[in-house]
Amino acid sequence: MCLSTIYSVSDGKKEELMSDVAQIKIENGGLFLINMFGEQKYVHGRITSVDFVDEHSVLLEENPGEM
Amino acid sequence: MCLSTIYSVSDGKKEELMSDVAQIKIENGGLFLINMFGEQKYVHGRITSVDFVDEHSVLLEENPGEM
C-alpha cells in the first residue's frame, strides 16, 4: 500500500486536501482524488509535483478562478 | 518504497517510459521523471492518471507537437 497525501500549495503554504489517496484521475482541467474508502473529492487545479518515496505526497496548484 | 512506473498512452496503447520512478516534477508544460538511481527523463506532456495502490503507475498523454 502506497497511499498518498494531497496538498494544495499557495504562496508557499501547504494545505492538506485529502489523505490516504489511492488514485488521481485528471479530467476537464481538474482532478478527482479518490481515497482508500472510495470517497472522492474534485479539485480544480493541476499537479506540480509527485513524490513516491520520501513523503508520499502530491502537490497541487489550485485555480479557483478558472472554470 | 513505493516506486512507480510511468507510461505514455496513445490510441489506447501503453508504452513504458521509465520504471522505478521516485519523483515527478512538472515544469514548463513538461514532466521530469526521476528514478531511484537519480536518472532524469524529460517528457513533454501531461498526467492523466495516478494509481498509488494496485498498479503503482502513472499514465501520461504526450504532446510531441507542442513546445
GROMACS .gro file of C-alpha atoms in nm:
model
  134
    1MET     CA    1   0.000   0.000   0.000
    2CYS     CA    2   0.140   0.333  -0.104
    3LEU     CA    3  -0.132   0.575  -0.016
    4SER     CA    4  -0.052   0.940  -0.066
    5THR     CA    5  -0.144   1.273   0.086
    6ILE     CA    6  -0.252   1.553  -0.145
    7TYR     CA    7  -0.165   1.913  -0.067
    8SER     CA    8  -0.264   2.240  -0.226
    9VAL     CA    9   0.027   2.485  -0.231
   10SER     CA   10  -0.036   2.858  -0.242
   11ASP     CA   11   0.213   3.131  -0.152
   12GLY     CA   12   0.450   2.862  -0.029
   13LYS     CA   13   0.195   2.728   0.222
   14LYS     CA   14   0.079   2.366   0.208
   15GLU     CA   15  -0.282   2.283   0.288
   16GLU     CA   16  -0.384   1.918   0.314
   17LEU     CA   17  -0.673   1.837   0.081
   18MET     CA   18  -0.702   1.463   0.130
   19SER     CA   19  -0.502   1.182   0.293
   20ASP     CA   20  -0.490   0.808   0.216
   21VAL     CA   21  -0.541   0.882  -0.153
   22ALA     CA   22  -0.530   0.572  -0.370
   23GLN     CA   23  -0.590   0.722  -0.711
   24ILE     CA   24  -0.599   1.051  -0.900
   25LYS     CA   25  -0.785   1.093  -1.228
   26ILE     CA   26  -0.734   1.408  -1.432
   27GLU     CA   27  -1.036   1.523  -1.631
   28ASN     CA   28  -1.159   1.854  -1.772
   29GLY     CA   29  -0.886   2.063  -1.614
   30GLY     CA   30  -0.945   1.924  -1.268
   31LEU     CA   31  -0.853   1.630  -1.052
   32PHE     CA   32  -1.065   1.364  -0.889
   33LEU     CA   33  -0.893   1.249  -0.570
   34ILE     CA   34  -1.013   0.904  -0.459
   35ASN     CA   35  -0.915   0.775  -0.116
   36MET     CA   36  -0.890   0.419   0.017
   37PHE     CA   37  -1.252   0.436   0.133
   38GLY     CA   38  -1.373   0.525  -0.217
   39GLU     CA   39  -1.453   0.882  -0.120
   40GLN     CA   40  -1.399   1.133  -0.399
   41LYS     CA   41  -1.305   1.497  -0.396
   42TYR     CA   42  -1.284   1.722  -0.702
   43VAL     CA   43  -1.017   1.991  -0.718
   44HIS     CA   44  -0.982   2.244  -0.995
   45GLY     CA   45  -0.610   2.271  -1.050
   46ARG     CA   46  -0.301   2.092  -1.169
   47ILE     CA   47  -0.031   1.868  -1.027
   48THR     CA   48   0.308   2.033  -0.977
   49SER     CA   49   0.498   1.753  -0.802
   50VAL     CA   50   0.461   1.384  -0.714
   51ASP     CA   51   0.688   1.218  -0.456
   52PHE     CA   52   0.657   0.839  -0.439
   53VAL     CA   53   0.928   0.773  -0.184
   54ASP     CA   54   1.007   1.017   0.093
   55GLU     CA   55   0.683   1.198   0.166
   56HIS     CA   56   0.427   1.006  -0.040
   57SER     CA   57   0.283   1.341  -0.131
   58VAL     CA   58   0.135   1.516  -0.432
   59LEU     CA   59   0.147   1.894  -0.456
   60LEU     CA   60  -0.121   2.082  -0.646
   61GLU     CA   61  -0.170   2.437  -0.762
   62GLU     CA   62  -0.536   2.527  -0.745
   63ASN     CA   63  -0.706   2.753  -0.997
   64PRO     CA   64  -1.024   2.853  -0.819
   65GLY     CA   65  -1.088   3.144  -1.054
   66GLU     CA   66  -1.092   2.942  -1.375
   67MET     CA   67  -1.373   2.715  -1.482
   68MET     CA   68   0.933   0.225  -0.105
   69CYS     CA   69   0.655   0.299  -0.349
   70LEU     CA   70   0.833   0.336  -0.679
   71SER     CA   71   0.613   0.381  -0.980
   72THR     CA   72   0.618   0.300  -1.349
   73ILE     CA   73   0.537   0.577  -1.596
   74TYR     CA   74   0.354   0.501  -1.918
   75SER     CA   75   0.269   0.710  -2.220
   76VAL     CA   76  -0.077   0.628  -2.353
   77SER     CA   77  -0.163   0.690  -2.716
   78ASP     CA   78  -0.452   0.537  -2.909
   79GLY     CA   79  -0.522   0.314  -2.611
   80LYS     CA   80  -0.172   0.164  -2.619
   81LYS     CA   81   0.060   0.190  -2.316
   82GLU     CA   82   0.431   0.243  -2.370
   83GLU     CA   83   0.662   0.229  -2.070
   84LEU     CA   84   0.872   0.544  -2.038
   85MET     CA   85   1.051   0.479  -1.710
   86SER     CA   86   1.030   0.233  -1.420
   87ASP     CA   87   1.133   0.269  -1.054
   88VAL     CA   88   1.035   0.637  -1.064
   89ALA     CA   89   1.069   0.810  -0.728
   90GLN     CA   90   0.960   1.160  -0.817
   91ILE     CA   91   0.787   1.363  -1.086
   92LYS     CA   92   0.830   1.738  -1.117
   93ILE     CA   93   0.606   1.934  -1.351
   94GLU     CA   94   0.766   2.238  -1.512
   95ASN     CA   95   0.704   2.441  -1.828
   96GLY     CA   96   0.440   2.210  -1.969
   97GLY     CA   97   0.652   1.901  -1.928
   98LEU     CA   98   0.748   1.644  -1.671
   99PHE     CA   99   1.083   1.548  -1.525
  100LEU     CA  100   1.076   1.181  -1.428
  101ILE     CA  101   1.342   1.095  -1.169
  102ASN     CA  102   1.412   0.731  -1.088
  103MET     CA  103   1.563   0.570  -0.779
  104PHE     CA  104   1.911   0.598  -0.932
  105GLY     CA  105   1.875   0.974  -0.980
  106GLU     CA  106   1.843   0.940  -1.358
  107GLN     CA  107   1.616   1.200  -1.516
  108LYS     CA  108   1.400   1.192  -1.823
  109TYR     CA  109   1.202   1.485  -1.964
  110VAL     CA  110   0.865   1.423  -2.126
  111HIS     CA  111   0.653   1.688  -2.292
  112GLY     CA  112   0.301   1.602  -2.189
  113ARG     CA  113   0.058   1.586  -1.900
  114ILE     CA  114  -0.050   1.337  -1.638
  115THR     CA  115  -0.390   1.179  -1.694
  116SER     CA  116  -0.399   0.925  -1.410
  117VAL     CA  117  -0.204   0.827  -1.097
  118ASP     CA  118  -0.260   0.492  -0.924
  119PHE     CA  119  -0.089   0.458  -0.587
  120VAL     CA  120  -0.222   0.117  -0.492
  121ASP     CA  121  -0.292  -0.151  -0.750
  122GLU     CA  122  -0.053  -0.085  -1.034
  123HIS     CA  123   0.176   0.186  -0.896
  124SER     CA  124   0.153   0.350  -1.232
  125VAL     CA  125   0.123   0.696  -1.380
  126LEU     CA  126  -0.034   0.745  -1.721
  127LEU     CA  127   0.070   1.035  -1.942
  128GLU     CA  128  -0.053   1.188  -2.263
  129GLU     CA  129   0.241   1.313  -2.464
  130ASN     CA  130   0.225   1.629  -2.676
  131PRO     CA  131   0.522   1.587  -2.907
  132GLY     CA  132   0.399   1.854  -3.145
  133GLU     CA  133   0.371   2.135  -2.891
  134MET     CA  134   0.662   2.320  -2.743
   0.00000   0.00000   0.00000
